[in-house]
Amino acid sequence: MVQTKSPRNGGESVAEVLRAHGIKFVFTLVGGHISPILVACEKLGIRIVDTRHEATAVFAADAVARLSGTVGVAVVTAGPGLTNTVTAVKNAQMAESPLLLMGGAAATLLQGRGALQDIDQMSLFKPLCKFCASIRTVREIVPTVRKALAIAQSGTPGPVFIEIPIDTLYPFHLVAEEVQVKNPPKGLMGKIVTWYLKNHVMNIFAGAWEARDVSPLPVDIPYATDDQVQKCIELLSRAKKPVIVLGSQVTLPPTPADDIKKALETLGIPCFLGGMARGILGKNSPIHIRQNRRDALKEADLVLLAGTVCDFRLSYGRVLNRRSTIIAVNRDKKQLLKNSDLFWKPTVAIQGDAGSFLLRLSKGLKGHRCPEEWPQKLKAGDVTKENANRCKADEKTERHLNPLKVLHCVDELMSDDSIIVADGGDFVGTAAYIMRPRGPLRWLDPGAFGTLGVGGGFALGAKLCRPESEVWIIYGDGSLGYSVAEFDTFTRHKTPVIALVGNDACWSQISRDQVSILGSNVACGLAFTDYHIVADGFGGKGYLIGREDEDRLSDIISQAQKESREGKATLLNVLIGVTGFREGSISI
């Protein structure tokens, strides 16, 4: 049955499902194809946050997914609106973030006929997403969105995509008026065309407003078996020098990050943290080891890879000692066994949730604790290396400020509820060694894809999820260029973040190897641009910090924190010099 007089539209169906799933934010860059979704969401109390680039909208949704434990949602317009999101969606796929992207599309009748912004959008997203669907009728919207949200969170989380043509989003009377032929051909052909078009519209709206279940579908999460857990308990109980390497997967629902922290502290096993796992043990934990990872992994008699992948970050598994017992736990089978045919072999490989596995391991090993001399030895190495880094921070650079000194100063002044967003190469690589996330889910980086440009979106999502927290973006001056326009978004949506820009007028991570190997700095040089003035122009507050401000560095940072607390997004444009700290780091 078709309710031809109903003023309702398909955007309302989308909004109802999102509300039922606890979605609080929808990120977007507006377009006519998607207006009904945005308006309907706003009416139901879902906050619409519009950005200055579609990639930022997806990055912000990614951050919300990571920090909230639900699905991040972005809605963008057809054609170029969607193509602008491709990098951000691929980043979410590789970072295993549950994300729903909805895109507008040309009317169902006009697809493939040269309509405005009409392209084959499905072929773009099928390689990037766990699930792709193209809506053809209004009645499909509710079940399709429900299904997509469940798939995004199931198994190995990741992005899903729904294409929603414009004629399934607007009310019946507007669609019917647009589709009807004003002057139909005479004769039989005219009657056939008129009948076909009317029938097509009636089918789009048939059963559109029947009551449908909008509640969440069950989420499928793989877990280790009791036998697998028991075998690992036995192996760990015999280990003298165990090490745990934690990746982002340990922060996924359903296990709260604070519970994982307690489990790790009970085990007492030294831990190396990567990705979203950074900060899970707090700022100063005796079992969190930050330095000399390669040496520790070679010496360990047992290594537990908890949601960690043997890709370039672990030298494809070459850093592992072949004589060590290796336990690997990962939701994704391909990631679980990556490069195991070449450089390493797991003693036990478990396709399952790493977070819940750690809790069961801790419970099974109750009363057993790692020999204390082992983490103490590794921690002593940490102290030696970090003292050396602090000495390097006191060295004078040829010009401008020493980046290590700047980062140490920020780390000391950063509030205990801070969230750190990492967006850059050389400066951010240095920050990863110096800055200490204060707690679980307080570090955001792009993940394995190494994407530049995440800063503005990640910070926007983080500040909306945790408005009481101080949100810091650590930018290189190169990466800042991708999202500096989002200072306009920070101002309009009252999300006062703090951006720390390491400005060395160069793509330094690339330049270092390019110059030494190929003898040219071509395309690597930038300028000492007045980024602080750009921030001012977008309604924020910018500060220029050079060598002449070295004695006032702490005061300027404190003032920026004060500005942020008072509601103004701030940018610290710090002119930095060259050090040898990152010599030998990889850029490819």
Coordinates of C-alpha atoms in Angstrom, one line a residue:
M1 CA 0.0 0.0 0.0
V2 CA 1.2 3.5 -0.9
Q3 CA 0.3 6.4 1.3
T4 CA 0.4 9.1 -1.4
K5 CA -0.6 11.9 1.0
S6 CA 2.0 11.2 3.6
P7 CA 4.6 14.0 4.2
R8 CA 7.1 11.6 5.6
N9 CA 10.5 10.9 3.9
G10 CA 13.2 8.3 3.9
G11 CA 15.5 10.5 5.9
E12 CA 13.2 10.0 8.9
S13 CA 13.6 6.2 8.6
V14 CA 17.4 6.6 8.7
A15 CA 17.2 8.9 11.7
E16 CA 15.0 6.5 13.6
V17 CA 17.4 3.6 13.3
L18 CA 20.4 5.8 14.2
R19 CA 18.6 7.0 17.4
A20 CA 17.7 3.5 18.4
H21 CA 21.4 2.5 18.1
G22 CA 22.5 5.3 20.4
I23 CA 24.2 7.4 17.7
K24 CA 24.7 10.9 19.1
F25 CA 26.7 12.5 16.2
V26 CA 26.4 12.5 12.4
F27 CA 29.3 14.1 10.5
T28 CA 28.7 15.6 7.2
L29 CA 29.4 18.2 4.5
V30 CA 26.0 19.2 3.3
G31 CA 24.5 18.4 -0.2
G32 CA 21.0 18.4 -1.6
H33 CA 21.1 14.6 -2.1
I34 CA 21.3 14.0 1.7
S35 CA 19.4 16.9 3.2
P36 CA 16.4 14.8 4.4
I37 CA 18.7 12.6 6.5
L38 CA 20.4 15.6 8.2
V39 CA 17.1 17.4 8.9
A40 CA 15.4 14.3 10.3
C41 CA 18.4 13.5 12.5
E42 CA 18.5 17.0 13.9
K43 CA 14.8 16.7 14.8
L44 CA 15.4 13.5 16.7
G45 CA 18.2 15.1 18.8
I46 CA 21.2 13.7 16.9
R47 CA 23.8 16.4 16.6
I48 CA 24.7 17.3 13.0
V49 CA 28.4 18.4 12.8
D50 CA 29.4 19.8 9.4
T51 CA 33.0 20.0 8.4
R52 CA 35.0 21.7 5.6
H53 CA 36.0 18.5 3.8
E54 CA 34.3 15.1 3.5
A55 CA 37.4 13.3 4.6
T56 CA 37.3 15.2 7.9
A57 CA 33.7 14.0 8.4
V58 CA 34.8 10.4 8.1
F59 CA 37.9 10.9 10.3
A60 CA 35.7 12.4 13.0
A61 CA 33.3 9.5 12.8
D62 CA 36.3 7.1 13.1
A63 CA 37.4 8.9 16.3
V64 CA 33.9 8.7 17.7
A65 CA 33.8 5.0 17.0
R66 CA 37.1 4.4 18.8
L67 CA 36.3 6.5 21.8
S68 CA 32.6 5.7 22.3
G69 CA 32.5 2.0 21.6
T70 CA 29.7 2.4 19.1
V71 CA 29.6 3.0 15.3
G72 CA 30.8 6.3 13.9
V73 CA 28.5 7.8 11.3
A74 CA 29.2 10.1 8.3
V75 CA 26.8 11.2 5.6
V76 CA 28.0 12.9 2.4
T77 CA 26.6 13.8 -0.9
A78 CA 26.8 11.9 -4.2
G79 CA 29.8 11.8 -6.6
P80 CA 32.7 14.0 -5.5
G81 CA 31.3 14.1 -2.0
L82 CA 31.9 10.3 -1.8
T83 CA 35.1 10.2 -3.7
N84 CA 36.6 12.7 -1.2
T85 CA 36.1 10.1 1.5
V86 CA 37.9 7.2 0.0
T87 CA 41.2 7.7 1.8
A88 CA 39.5 8.1 5.2
V89 CA 37.4 5.0 4.6
K90 CA 40.4 3.0 3.7
N91 CA 42.1 4.3 6.9
A92 CA 39.1 3.1 8.9
Q93 CA 39.3 -0.3 7.3
M94 CA 43.0 -0.8 8.1
A95 CA 42.5 0.6 11.6
E96 CA 39.5 -1.7 12.1
S97 CA 37.1 1.1 13.1
P98 CA 33.3 0.4 13.0
L99 CA 32.0 3.1 10.7
L100 CA 28.9 3.7 8.7
L101 CA 29.2 5.9 5.6
M102 CA 25.9 6.9 3.9
G103 CA 26.1 8.6 0.5
G104 CA 23.6 10.3 -1.7
A105 CA 23.0 9.1 -5.2
A106 CA 21.2 10.1 -8.4
A107 CA 17.5 9.0 -8.6
T108 CA 17.1 5.3 -9.3
L109 CA 15.6 6.0 -12.7
L110 CA 18.5 8.2 -13.7
Q111 CA 21.5 6.2 -12.7
G112 CA 23.7 5.5 -15.6
R113 CA 21.9 8.1 -17.7
G114 CA 24.3 11.1 -17.1
A115 CA 22.6 12.6 -14.1
L116 CA 24.5 15.2 -12.0
Q117 CA 27.3 13.6 -9.9
D118 CA 26.2 10.1 -11.0
I119 CA 29.0 7.6 -11.0
D120 CA 29.3 3.9 -10.1
Q121 CA 29.8 4.5 -6.3
M122 CA 29.4 0.9 -5.3
S123 CA 32.6 -0.2 -7.2
L124 CA 34.6 2.3 -5.3
F125 CA 33.6 1.1 -1.8
K126 CA 33.2 -2.7 -2.3
P127 CA 37.0 -3.2 -1.8
L128 CA 37.0 -0.9 1.2
C129 CA 34.0 -2.0 3.2
K130 CA 32.7 -5.1 4.9
F131 CA 29.2 -4.5 3.5
C132 CA 27.8 -2.3 0.7
A133 CA 24.2 -1.8 -0.2
S134 CA 22.3 0.4 -2.6
I135 CA 18.7 1.3 -1.5
R136 CA 16.1 0.9 -4.2
T137 CA 12.9 1.4 -2.2
V138 CA 12.0 3.3 1.0
R139 CA 10.9 0.1 2.8
E140 CA 14.5 -1.2 2.5
I141 CA 16.0 1.6 4.5
V142 CA 15.4 0.4 8.1
P143 CA 16.5 -3.2 7.7
T144 CA 19.5 -2.2 5.6
V145 CA 20.8 0.4 8.1
R146 CA 20.2 -2.1 11.0
K147 CA 22.1 -4.8 9.2
A148 CA 25.0 -2.4 8.2
L149 CA 25.4 -1.2 11.8
A150 CA 25.6 -4.8 13.1
I151 CA 28.1 -5.9 10.5
A152 CA 30.3 -2.9 11.2
Q153 CA 30.8 -4.1 14.7
S154 CA 30.9 -7.8 14.2
G155 CA 34.0 -10.0 13.8
T156 CA 36.8 -7.6 12.8
P157 CA 35.2 -4.2 12.9
G158 CA 35.3 -2.0 9.9
P159 CA 33.5 0.4 7.6
V160 CA 30.2 -0.2 5.8
F161 CA 28.6 1.8 3.1
I162 CA 25.0 2.5 2.1
E163 CA 24.1 4.4 -1.1
I164 CA 20.7 6.1 -0.8
P165 CA 19.3 7.5 -4.0
I166 CA 17.6 10.9 -3.8
D167 CA 14.2 9.6 -4.8
T168 CA 14.1 7.2 -1.7
L169 CA 14.8 10.2 0.6
Y170 CA 12.3 12.9 -0.3
P171 CA 8.5 12.7 0.2
F172 CA 6.2 11.0 -2.3
H173 CA 4.6 14.1 -3.7
L174 CA 7.9 15.7 -4.6
V175 CA 9.3 12.5 -6.2
A176 CA 6.0 11.9 -8.1
E177 CA 6.0 15.5 -9.4
E178 CA 9.6 15.2 -10.5
V179 CA 9.2 11.9 -12.3
Q180 CA 5.9 12.5 -14.1
V181 CA 6.2 13.3 -17.8
K182 CA 4.9 16.8 -18.4
N183 CA 4.0 16.3 -22.1
P184 CA 3.9 12.5 -22.6
P185 CA 4.1 11.1 -26.2
K186 CA 0.7 10.4 -27.8
G187 CA -0.5 7.0 -28.5
L188 CA 0.3 3.6 -27.0
M189 CA 4.0 4.5 -26.2
G190 CA 2.9 7.5 -24.3
K191 CA 0.6 5.4 -22.2
I192 CA 3.3 2.8 -21.5
V193 CA 5.8 5.4 -20.5
T194 CA 3.3 7.1 -18.2
W195 CA 2.3 3.8 -16.6
Y196 CA 5.9 2.7 -16.1
L197 CA 6.9 5.9 -14.4
K198 CA 3.9 5.9 -12.1
N199 CA 4.4 2.3 -11.3
H200 CA 8.1 2.9 -10.5
V201 CA 7.3 5.6 -8.0
M202 CA 4.6 3.6 -6.4
N203 CA 7.0 0.7 -6.0
I204 CA 9.6 3.0 -4.3
F205 CA 7.0 4.0 -1.7
A206 CA 5.0 0.8 -1.3
G207 CA 5.0 -0.2 2.3
A208 CA 7.2 2.7 3.2
W209 CA 5.7 3.6 6.5
E210 CA 4.8 0.2 7.9
A211 CA 6.0 -0.3 11.5
R212 CA 9.4 -1.9 11.5
D213 CA 11.8 -3.0 14.3
V214 CA 14.6 -0.4 14.5
S215 CA 16.4 -1.9 17.5
P216 CA 20.1 -3.2 17.3
L217 CA 20.7 -6.6 15.8
P218 CA 23.1 -9.0 17.7
V219 CA 26.8 -8.4 17.2
D220 CA 28.9 -11.4 16.4
I221 CA 32.3 -11.4 18.2
P222 CA 34.8 -14.3 18.1
Y223 CA 36.2 -15.6 21.4
A224 CA 39.0 -17.9 22.3
T225 CA 37.8 -21.4 23.4
D226 CA 38.3 -22.6 27.0
D227 CA 40.9 -25.1 25.8
Q228 CA 42.9 -22.4 24.0
V229 CA 42.9 -20.2 27.1
Q230 CA 43.9 -23.1 29.3
K231 CA 46.9 -24.0 27.1
C232 CA 48.1 -20.3 27.2
I233 CA 47.7 -20.2 31.0
E234 CA 50.0 -23.3 31.2
L235 CA 52.6 -21.7 28.8
L236 CA 52.6 -18.4 30.7
S237 CA 52.9 -20.0 34.1
R238 CA 56.2 -21.5 33.0
A239 CA 57.7 -18.4 31.4
K240 CA 60.5 -16.6 33.1
K241 CA 60.8 -13.6 30.7
P242 CA 57.3 -13.1 29.1
V243 CA 56.4 -10.0 27.1
I244 CA 53.0 -8.7 26.0
V245 CA 52.7 -6.6 22.8
L246 CA 49.3 -4.9 22.7
G247 CA 47.6 -3.5 19.6
S248 CA 44.5 -1.4 19.0
Q249 CA 42.2 -4.4 19.0
V250 CA 42.4 -4.7 22.8
T251 CA 40.4 -1.5 23.2
L252 CA 37.4 -2.8 21.2
P253 CA 34.1 -3.6 22.9
P254 CA 32.8 -5.4 24.8
T255 CA 35.7 -5.4 27.3
P256 CA 36.2 -2.0 29.1
A257 CA 39.7 -0.7 28.8
D258 CA 39.9 -0.1 32.5
D259 CA 39.3 -3.9 33.1
I260 CA 42.1 -4.7 30.7
K261 CA 44.4 -2.4 32.6
K262 CA 43.6 -4.2 35.9
A263 CA 44.2 -7.6 34.3
L264 CA 47.6 -6.5 33.0
E265 CA 48.6 -5.1 36.3
T266 CA 47.6 -8.4 38.0
L267 CA 49.7 -10.4 35.6
G268 CA 52.7 -8.1 36.1
I269 CA 54.1 -8.9 32.7
P270 CA 56.1 -6.1 30.9
C271 CA 54.0 -4.6 28.1
F272 CA 54.7 -2.7 24.9
L273 CA 51.8 -0.7 23.7
G274 CA 50.9 0.4 20.1
G275 CA 48.1 2.2 18.4
M276 CA 45.0 2.8 20.5
A277 CA 46.5 0.6 23.2
R278 CA 48.9 3.5 24.1
G279 CA 47.9 4.9 27.5
I280 CA 46.0 1.8 28.6
L281 CA 48.4 1.4 31.6
G282 CA 48.4 5.1 32.4
K283 CA 51.2 7.6 32.5
N284 CA 53.8 5.9 34.7
S285 CA 53.3 2.1 35.0
P286 CA 56.1 -0.1 36.2
I287 CA 55.1 -2.7 33.6
H288 CA 54.8 -0.3 30.6
I289 CA 58.1 -0.5 28.7
R290 CA 58.5 2.3 26.1
Q291 CA 62.1 1.8 24.8
N292 CA 64.4 -1.0 23.5
R293 CA 61.5 -3.2 22.2
R294 CA 63.7 -5.1 19.7
D295 CA 66.1 -6.2 22.4
A296 CA 63.4 -7.2 24.8
L297 CA 61.6 -9.3 22.2
K298 CA 64.8 -11.1 21.3
E299 CA 65.5 -11.9 25.0
A300 CA 61.9 -12.9 25.9
D301 CA 61.1 -16.6 26.3
L302 CA 57.4 -16.0 25.6
V303 CA 55.7 -13.2 23.6
L304 CA 52.0 -12.6 23.6
L305 CA 50.8 -10.7 20.6
A306 CA 47.4 -9.3 21.7
G307 CA 45.7 -7.7 18.7
T308 CA 49.1 -7.0 17.2
V309 CA 50.1 -7.7 13.6
C310 CA 53.5 -8.9 12.3
D311 CA 53.6 -6.2 9.6
F312 CA 56.2 -3.4 9.1
R313 CA 55.7 -2.3 12.7
L314 CA 57.2 -5.6 14.0
S315 CA 59.6 -6.0 11.0
Y316 CA 57.2 -8.5 9.5
G317 CA 57.9 -10.8 12.5
R318 CA 61.7 -10.7 12.2
V319 CA 62.1 -9.1 15.6
L320 CA 60.7 -12.2 17.3
N321 CA 63.1 -14.9 18.5
R322 CA 62.4 -18.2 16.8
R323 CA 63.2 -20.0 20.1
S324 CA 60.5 -18.0 22.0
T325 CA 57.0 -19.3 22.6
I326 CA 54.7 -17.1 20.6
I327 CA 51.0 -16.7 21.4
A328 CA 49.0 -14.7 18.9
V329 CA 45.4 -13.5 19.4
N330 CA 43.6 -11.5 16.7
R331 CA 40.0 -11.3 15.5
D332 CA 41.1 -11.4 11.9
K333 CA 42.6 -14.6 10.6
K334 CA 44.7 -12.9 7.9
Q335 CA 46.2 -10.5 10.3
L336 CA 46.6 -13.3 12.9
L337 CA 48.9 -15.2 10.6
K338 CA 50.5 -12.4 8.5
N339 CA 54.0 -13.3 7.5
S340 CA 54.0 -16.5 9.6
D341 CA 55.0 -18.4 6.6
L342 CA 58.3 -16.4 6.4
F343 CA 59.8 -15.0 9.5
W344 CA 57.9 -16.4 12.5
K345 CA 55.7 -19.2 13.7
P346 CA 53.0 -19.0 16.4
T347 CA 53.0 -21.7 19.1
V348 CA 49.3 -20.9 19.6
A349 CA 47.2 -18.9 17.2
I350 CA 43.8 -17.8 18.3
Q351 CA 41.2 -16.1 16.2
G352 CA 39.3 -14.3 18.8
D353 CA 38.9 -11.1 20.8
A354 CA 42.1 -10.0 22.5
G355 CA 40.6 -7.9 25.3
S356 CA 38.4 -10.6 26.7
F357 CA 41.3 -13.1 26.3
L358 CA 43.5 -11.1 28.6
L359 CA 40.8 -11.0 31.3
R360 CA 40.4 -14.8 31.1
L361 CA 44.2 -15.2 31.2
S362 CA 44.5 -13.0 34.3
K363 CA 41.7 -14.9 36.0
G364 CA 43.3 -18.3 35.2
L365 CA 46.7 -17.1 36.5
K366 CA 45.3 -15.7 39.7
G367 CA 48.1 -15.8 42.3
H368 CA 50.8 -16.2 39.7
R369 CA 52.9 -13.2 38.8
C370 CA 55.8 -12.6 36.4
P371 CA 59.2 -12.7 38.2
E372 CA 59.8 -9.0 39.2
E373 CA 63.4 -8.8 38.2
W374 CA 62.4 -9.1 34.5
P375 CA 60.2 -6.0 34.2
Q376 CA 62.6 -4.2 36.6
K377 CA 65.5 -4.9 34.2
L378 CA 63.5 -3.6 31.2
K379 CA 62.3 -0.6 33.1
A380 CA 65.9 0.3 34.0
G381 CA 66.6 0.3 30.3
D382 CA 63.7 2.7 29.8
V383 CA 65.0 5.1 32.4
T384 CA 68.5 5.1 30.8
K385 CA 67.1 5.8 27.3
E386 CA 64.7 8.4 28.5
N387 CA 67.3 10.2 30.5
A388 CA 69.5 10.3 27.3
N389 CA 66.5 11.7 25.4
R390 CA 66.0 14.4 28.0
C391 CA 69.7 15.4 27.7
K392 CA 69.2 15.7 23.9
A393 CA 66.3 18.0 24.6
D394 CA 68.7 20.4 26.4
E395 CA 71.0 20.7 23.3
K396 CA 70.8 23.9 21.3
T397 CA 69.8 23.5 17.6
E398 CA 71.5 25.6 15.0
R399 CA 68.3 27.8 14.8
H400 CA 64.9 27.9 16.3
L401 CA 63.8 25.6 19.2
N402 CA 64.8 22.0 20.0
P403 CA 61.6 19.9 19.2
L404 CA 62.4 17.5 22.0
K405 CA 62.4 20.3 24.5
V406 CA 59.1 21.6 23.2
L407 CA 57.5 18.1 23.5
H408 CA 58.9 17.5 27.0
C409 CA 57.5 20.9 28.1
V410 CA 54.0 20.1 26.6
D411 CA 54.0 16.6 28.2
E412 CA 54.8 18.1 31.6
L413 CA 52.0 20.7 31.4
M414 CA 49.3 18.5 29.7
S415 CA 46.3 17.9 31.9
D416 CA 45.6 14.4 33.2
D417 CA 42.4 14.1 31.2
S418 CA 44.2 15.0 27.9
I419 CA 43.6 13.1 24.6
I420 CA 46.5 13.2 22.1
V421 CA 45.9 13.1 18.4
A422 CA 48.9 12.3 16.3
D423 CA 49.0 13.6 12.7
G424 CA 52.4 13.9 11.1
G425 CA 55.7 12.3 10.3
D426 CA 59.0 13.4 11.9
F427 CA 57.6 15.6 14.7
V428 CA 54.9 13.1 15.6
G429 CA 57.5 10.3 15.4
T430 CA 59.5 12.2 18.0
A431 CA 56.4 12.8 20.1
A432 CA 55.6 9.1 20.3
Y433 CA 58.8 8.6 22.2
I434 CA 58.3 11.5 24.6
M435 CA 54.6 12.2 25.2
R436 CA 52.8 9.9 27.6
P437 CA 49.1 9.3 27.2
R438 CA 47.4 9.7 30.6
G439 CA 45.1 6.7 30.4
P440 CA 43.1 4.3 28.3
L441 CA 41.7 5.7 25.0
R442 CA 43.7 8.9 25.2
W443 CA 45.8 8.4 22.2
L444 CA 44.6 8.6 18.6
D445 CA 46.8 7.9 15.5
P446 CA 45.8 6.8 12.0
G447 CA 47.0 3.3 12.4
A448 CA 48.7 1.0 9.9
F449 CA 47.8 3.1 6.8
G450 CA 49.9 6.0 8.1
T451 CA 47.5 8.5 6.7
L452 CA 48.3 12.2 7.0
G453 CA 45.4 14.6 7.5
V454 CA 43.5 12.8 10.3
G455 CA 44.2 15.6 12.8
G456 CA 41.2 17.9 12.4
G457 CA 38.7 15.1 12.2
F458 CA 40.1 13.0 15.0
A459 CA 40.3 16.0 17.3
L460 CA 36.7 17.1 16.4
G461 CA 35.3 13.6 17.2
A462 CA 37.4 13.3 20.4
K463 CA 36.3 16.7 21.7
L464 CA 32.7 16.0 21.1
C465 CA 33.0 12.6 22.8
R466 CA 34.9 14.0 25.8
P467 CA 34.1 17.7 26.0
E468 CA 35.7 17.9 29.5
S469 CA 39.0 16.7 28.2
E470 CA 41.9 18.7 26.8
V471 CA 42.4 17.6 23.2
W472 CA 45.8 18.1 21.7
I473 CA 46.6 17.7 18.0
I474 CA 50.3 17.0 17.4
Y475 CA 50.9 18.3 13.9
G476 CA 53.8 18.4 11.5
D477 CA 53.7 21.5 9.5
G478 CA 53.2 19.4 6.4
S479 CA 50.2 17.4 7.8
L480 CA 48.6 20.6 9.1
G481 CA 47.9 21.7 5.6
Y482 CA 45.3 18.9 5.1
S483 CA 43.0 20.1 7.9
V484 CA 43.9 23.6 9.1
A485 CA 40.5 24.8 7.6
E486 CA 38.8 22.8 10.3
F487 CA 39.7 25.6 12.7
D488 CA 36.5 27.1 11.2
T489 CA 34.7 23.9 12.3
F490 CA 36.2 24.0 15.8
T491 CA 35.0 27.6 16.1
R492 CA 31.4 27.0 14.8
H493 CA 30.8 23.9 16.7
K494 CA 32.5 25.1 19.9
T495 CA 35.1 22.4 20.1
P496 CA 38.2 24.2 21.5
V497 CA 41.1 21.9 20.8
I498 CA 44.8 22.8 21.0
A499 CA 47.1 22.3 18.0
L500 CA 50.8 22.0 18.5
V501 CA 52.6 22.5 15.2
G502 CA 56.2 21.5 14.8
N503 CA 57.1 23.9 12.0
D504 CA 60.5 23.1 10.4
A505 CA 59.5 24.3 6.9
C506 CA 60.1 20.8 5.5
W507 CA 58.7 17.3 4.9
S508 CA 61.6 16.2 7.1
Q509 CA 60.8 12.5 7.4
I510 CA 61.1 12.2 3.6
S511 CA 63.9 14.8 3.1
R512 CA 66.2 13.0 5.5
D513 CA 66.5 9.9 3.2
Q514 CA 66.0 11.6 -0.1
V515 CA 68.9 14.0 0.5
S516 CA 71.3 11.4 1.8
I517 CA 70.4 8.8 -0.9
L518 CA 69.5 10.9 -3.9
G519 CA 71.3 14.2 -3.2
S520 CA 68.3 16.5 -3.7
N521 CA 65.6 18.1 -1.5
V522 CA 63.2 18.6 -4.3
A523 CA 59.6 18.9 -3.3
C524 CA 60.5 18.5 0.4
G525 CA 60.9 22.2 1.3
L526 CA 58.1 24.3 2.8
A527 CA 58.1 27.8 4.3
F528 CA 58.0 29.0 7.9
T529 CA 54.3 29.9 7.2
D530 CA 52.3 32.0 9.7
Y531 CA 49.9 29.2 10.6
H532 CA 49.0 31.1 13.8
I533 CA 47.4 33.8 11.6
V534 CA 45.4 31.3 9.7
A535 CA 44.0 30.0 13.0
D536 CA 43.1 33.6 14.0
G537 CA 41.3 34.0 10.7
F538 CA 39.1 31.0 11.3
G539 CA 38.1 32.4 14.7
G540 CA 40.7 30.6 16.8
K541 CA 43.7 31.9 18.7
G542 CA 47.2 31.5 17.3
Y543 CA 50.6 31.8 18.9
L544 CA 54.0 32.1 17.1
I545 CA 56.8 30.6 19.2
G546 CA 60.4 30.9 18.3
R547 CA 63.8 30.8 20.0
E548 CA 63.3 34.2 21.6
D549 CA 60.3 32.8 23.4
E550 CA 62.3 29.8 24.9
D551 CA 62.2 31.2 28.5
R552 CA 58.5 31.8 28.2
L553 CA 57.6 28.5 26.6
S554 CA 55.7 27.1 29.6
D555 CA 53.8 30.4 30.1
I556 CA 52.7 30.4 26.5
I557 CA 51.5 26.8 26.6
S558 CA 49.6 27.5 29.8
Q559 CA 48.0 30.5 28.2
A560 CA 46.9 28.3 25.3
Q561 CA 45.4 25.8 27.7
K562 CA 43.5 28.7 29.4
E563 CA 42.2 29.9 26.1
S564 CA 41.0 26.4 25.3
R565 CA 39.2 26.1 28.7
E566 CA 37.5 29.4 27.9
G567 CA 36.2 28.0 24.6
K568 CA 38.7 29.1 21.9
A569 CA 40.5 26.6 19.7
T570 CA 44.2 27.5 19.8
L571 CA 47.2 26.8 17.6
L572 CA 50.9 26.9 18.7
N573 CA 53.0 27.6 15.7
V574 CA 56.4 26.4 17.0
L575 CA 59.5 27.1 14.9
I576 CA 61.7 24.1 15.4
G577 CA 65.3 23.2 14.3
V578 CA 67.0 20.1 13.2
T579 CA 68.2 17.3 15.6
G580 CA 69.7 13.9 15.0
F581 CA 67.0 12.2 17.2
R582 CA 65.2 10.6 14.3
E583 CA 68.2 9.5 12.2
G584 CA 67.7 6.1 10.7
S585 CA 63.9 6.1 11.1
I586 CA 61.9 4.6 8.2
S587 CA 59.7 6.7 5.8
I588 CA 58.8 4.0 3.3

